[in-house]
Amino acid sequence: FLLTSSPAFDALTLELWGTMLFGGTLVIPDEIDILDGDRMRQMVQRHGVTTMWLTAPLFNQLCDQDPAIFAGLGHLMVGGSALSVRHVAKVHQACPSLRITNGYGPTENTTFSTTHEIQAEDLQGSNIPIGRPIAHASAYVVDTGLQPLPAGAVGELLVGGEGVADGYHDRPELTAERFVADPFSEEPGARMYRTGDLGRWREDGAIEYLGRNDFQVKIRGLRIELGEIEARLAELPAVR
């Protein structure tokens, strides 16, 4: 498993413990290696890497350099933000036997909540589904009253299960707003996380990601709350 995550990123738990606890070998590159297509291709070949996880922006960057980087892999997991159909199709064409999985999951429900193994027919549409909940996880698409919506209806995506965090450190108000009781679970005290993401169920039982219900954006996989920036700017004496 080639480790590409920062120690501050929740995906490290997948790369580190997912590899070590199952007797795998963890390949740890330098940061300069991760951003360079030639270096990455050499590392995959030299160490016999079979599995890799990449954020969508990093995947796109490496794909643009050389989609054959991934030729030696058996399984590539990509996610963190909406996938580019064009980039996935480019890698699929260069590496037709490669399994590519779209992994969705906010940090608050470490690490994945849903996954979808990408098929050739997924590359015919405008976006790639984020799939179905993994084991011991749950996902719901709900209206503003937190009532479940039928297939095709757009609503907020909520996730639950064993991966849900306790809350935000020293942020009780935000914790109460985002982590709510899970009325669909039979587990006493179960909670679910309000992701702020929009989605809908497809007829085949997979979830389609459709953006945000607020002004949060992602830059290179990092969450940016524009409201926080706005509030700080408004504190400046020169800003009216």
Coordinates of C-alpha atoms in Angstrom, one line a residue:
F1 CA 0.0 0.0 0.0
L2 CA 1.5 3.3 -1.1
L3 CA 0.9 5.9 1.7
T4 CA 0.0 9.3 0.3
S5 CA -2.0 11.0 3.1
S6 CA -0.8 13.6 5.6
P7 CA -0.7 12.4 9.3
A8 CA -3.4 15.1 9.8
F9 CA -5.8 13.5 7.3
D10 CA -8.3 10.8 8.4
A11 CA -7.5 8.7 5.4
L12 CA -4.2 7.8 7.1
T13 CA -6.1 5.4 9.3
L14 CA -7.1 3.4 6.3
E15 CA -3.6 3.4 4.8
L16 CA -1.7 2.7 8.0
W17 CA -3.9 0.4 10.1
G18 CA -5.7 -1.1 7.1
T19 CA -2.3 -2.3 5.8
M20 CA -0.5 -3.2 9.0
L21 CA -3.3 -5.0 10.7
F22 CA -3.8 -7.3 7.7
G23 CA -0.1 -8.1 7.3
G24 CA 0.6 -5.9 4.3
T25 CA 3.6 -3.7 3.4
L26 CA 3.4 0.0 3.7
V27 CA 5.5 2.0 1.2
I28 CA 6.2 5.5 2.5
P29 CA 7.3 8.0 -0.1
D30 CA 8.7 11.5 0.2
E31 CA 6.4 14.4 -0.5
I32 CA 8.3 15.2 -3.7
D33 CA 7.6 11.7 -5.0
I34 CA 3.8 12.0 -4.6
L35 CA 3.6 15.0 -6.9
D36 CA 5.8 13.7 -9.6
G37 CA 4.4 11.3 -12.1
D38 CA 7.7 9.7 -13.1
R39 CA 8.7 9.1 -9.4
M40 CA 5.3 7.7 -8.6
R41 CA 5.5 5.2 -11.5
Q42 CA 9.0 4.1 -10.5
M43 CA 7.8 3.6 -6.9
V44 CA 4.8 1.5 -7.9
Q45 CA 7.0 -0.7 -10.1
R46 CA 10.1 -0.9 -7.7
H47 CA 8.1 -1.8 -4.6
G48 CA 5.3 -3.9 -6.2
V49 CA 2.6 -1.6 -5.0
T50 CA -0.8 -3.1 -5.4
T51 CA -3.1 -0.6 -3.7
M52 CA -3.3 3.1 -3.5
W53 CA -5.7 5.8 -2.1
L54 CA -5.7 9.3 -3.7
T55 CA -7.7 12.5 -3.2
A56 CA -9.5 13.5 -6.4
P57 CA -7.3 16.5 -7.1
L58 CA -4.1 14.5 -6.7
F59 CA -5.5 11.8 -8.9
N60 CA -6.4 14.3 -11.6
Q61 CA -2.9 15.8 -11.4
L62 CA -1.1 12.5 -11.7
C63 CA -3.5 11.3 -14.4
D64 CA -2.7 14.5 -16.5
Q65 CA 1.0 13.6 -16.2
D66 CA 0.7 10.0 -17.1
P67 CA -2.3 7.6 -16.6
A68 CA 0.1 4.7 -16.9
I69 CA 1.4 5.4 -13.4
F70 CA -1.4 3.2 -12.2
A71 CA -0.7 0.3 -14.6
G72 CA 0.9 -2.0 -11.9
L73 CA -1.9 -1.6 -9.3
G74 CA -4.7 -4.0 -8.6
H75 CA -6.9 -1.5 -6.8
L76 CA -7.0 2.3 -6.8
M77 CA -9.3 4.2 -4.4
V78 CA -10.1 7.8 -5.1
G79 CA -12.4 10.3 -3.4
G80 CA -12.6 13.3 -1.0
S81 CA -14.5 15.3 -3.6
A82 CA -16.5 14.8 -6.8
L83 CA -14.6 12.7 -9.4
S84 CA -13.8 13.9 -12.8
V85 CA -15.4 11.5 -15.3
R86 CA -12.9 12.5 -17.9
H87 CA -9.9 11.6 -15.7
V88 CA -11.3 8.3 -14.6
A89 CA -12.1 7.4 -18.2
K90 CA -8.5 8.2 -19.2
V91 CA -7.1 5.9 -16.5
H92 CA -9.7 3.2 -17.3
Q93 CA -8.6 3.2 -20.9
A94 CA -4.9 3.1 -20.0
C95 CA -5.3 0.4 -17.3
P96 CA -8.4 -1.6 -18.3
S97 CA -7.9 -4.3 -15.6
L98 CA -7.5 -1.8 -12.7
R99 CA -10.3 -1.8 -10.1
I100 CA -11.1 1.9 -9.3
T101 CA -13.3 2.6 -6.3
N102 CA -15.0 6.0 -5.5
G103 CA -14.8 6.4 -1.8
Y104 CA -17.0 9.0 0.0
G105 CA -16.9 9.9 3.6
P106 CA -16.4 13.1 5.7
T107 CA -13.8 13.0 8.5
E108 CA -16.6 13.0 11.0
N109 CA -17.4 9.4 9.9
T110 CA -13.9 8.1 9.5
T111 CA -12.9 7.0 6.9
F112 CA -15.4 5.9 4.2
S113 CA -19.1 6.0 4.6
T114 CA -20.0 4.8 1.1
T115 CA -18.1 3.2 -1.8
H116 CA -18.7 2.5 -5.4
E117 CA -16.6 0.3 -7.7
I118 CA -16.6 2.2 -11.0
Q119 CA -17.9 0.3 -14.0
A120 CA -17.5 1.2 -17.7
E121 CA -21.2 2.4 -17.9
D122 CA -20.5 4.9 -15.1
L123 CA -18.2 6.8 -17.5
Q124 CA -21.1 7.5 -19.8
G125 CA -22.8 9.9 -17.5
S126 CA -22.0 13.4 -16.1
N127 CA -20.9 12.2 -12.6
I128 CA -19.9 9.0 -10.9
P129 CA -22.0 7.7 -8.0
I130 CA -20.6 7.4 -4.5
G131 CA -22.3 4.1 -4.0
R132 CA -23.7 2.3 -1.0
P133 CA -22.9 2.3 2.7
I134 CA -19.9 0.1 3.7
A135 CA -20.3 -2.5 6.5
H136 CA -21.3 -1.1 9.9
A137 CA -22.2 2.2 8.3
S138 CA -25.5 3.8 7.2
A139 CA -26.5 6.6 4.8
Y140 CA -29.7 8.5 4.4
V141 CA -31.0 11.2 2.0
V142 CA -33.5 13.3 3.9
D143 CA -35.6 16.5 3.6
T144 CA -35.3 19.6 5.8
G145 CA -37.3 17.8 8.5
L146 CA -34.8 14.9 8.4
Q147 CA -37.4 12.6 6.9
P148 CA -36.1 10.0 4.3
L149 CA -36.7 10.8 0.6
P150 CA -37.5 8.3 -2.2
A151 CA -35.2 7.5 -5.1
G152 CA -34.6 10.5 -7.4
A153 CA -35.5 13.2 -4.8
V154 CA -32.6 15.5 -3.8
G155 CA -31.9 16.0 -0.1
E156 CA -29.2 16.3 2.5
L157 CA -26.9 13.3 2.9
L158 CA -26.6 12.0 6.5
V159 CA -24.3 9.2 7.5
G160 CA -24.3 7.0 10.6
G161 CA -22.9 3.8 12.0
E162 CA -19.8 2.8 14.1
G163 CA -17.5 5.4 12.5
V164 CA -19.4 8.5 13.7
A165 CA -17.2 10.7 15.8
D166 CA -18.0 12.0 19.3
G167 CA -18.2 15.6 18.1
Y168 CA -16.0 18.6 17.7
H169 CA -13.4 19.5 20.4
D170 CA -14.7 22.4 22.6
R171 CA -17.5 23.2 20.1
P172 CA -20.7 22.0 21.8
E173 CA -23.0 24.2 19.7
L174 CA -21.6 22.9 16.4
T175 CA -21.6 19.4 17.7
A176 CA -25.3 19.6 18.6
E177 CA -26.1 21.1 15.2
R178 CA -24.2 18.5 13.2
F179 CA -24.4 15.3 15.2
V180 CA -28.0 14.3 15.7
A181 CA -29.9 11.3 17.0
D182 CA -30.4 8.5 14.5
P183 CA -34.1 7.6 14.5
F184 CA -33.5 4.8 11.9
S185 CA -31.1 2.8 14.1
E186 CA -32.1 0.2 16.8
E187 CA -28.8 0.9 18.6
P188 CA -29.5 2.9 21.9
G189 CA -27.9 6.3 21.7
A190 CA -27.0 6.0 18.0
R191 CA -26.3 9.2 16.2
M192 CA -25.8 10.4 12.6
Y193 CA -23.8 13.2 11.1
R194 CA -25.3 15.9 8.9
T195 CA -22.8 16.2 6.1
G196 CA -24.2 19.3 4.4
D197 CA -23.8 17.4 1.1
L198 CA -26.6 17.0 -1.3
G199 CA -27.5 13.7 -2.9
R200 CA -30.2 11.4 -4.2
W201 CA -30.7 7.7 -4.4
R202 CA -30.6 6.1 -7.8
E203 CA -33.0 3.4 -8.8
D204 CA -30.2 0.8 -8.5
G205 CA -29.7 1.7 -4.8
A206 CA -26.5 3.8 -5.2
I207 CA -26.2 7.4 -4.1
E208 CA -25.3 10.2 -6.4
Y209 CA -23.4 13.2 -5.0
L210 CA -24.8 16.6 -6.1
G211 CA -22.8 19.3 -4.3
R212 CA -23.3 21.3 -1.1
N213 CA -26.2 22.9 0.7
D214 CA -23.9 25.7 2.0
F215 CA -20.9 27.8 0.9
Q216 CA -18.2 25.3 1.9
V217 CA -15.6 24.7 -0.8
K218 CA -12.6 22.4 -1.1
I219 CA -9.2 23.4 -2.2
R220 CA -6.8 20.5 -2.9
G221 CA -9.0 18.3 -0.7
L222 CA -9.0 20.8 2.3
R223 CA -12.4 22.0 3.6
I224 CA -12.7 25.8 3.5
E225 CA -15.6 27.5 5.3
L226 CA -16.1 30.8 3.4
G227 CA -18.3 32.1 6.2
E228 CA -15.4 32.0 8.6
I229 CA -13.3 34.0 6.2
E230 CA -16.1 36.5 5.8
A231 CA -16.5 36.9 9.6
R232 CA -12.7 37.7 10.0
L233 CA -12.7 40.2 7.1
A234 CA -15.7 41.9 8.7
E235 CA -13.7 42.5 11.8
L236 CA -11.2 44.7 9.9
P237 CA -11.6 48.4 10.5
A238 CA -11.1 49.2 6.8
V239 CA -14.0 46.9 5.8
R240 CA -17.4 48.5 5.8

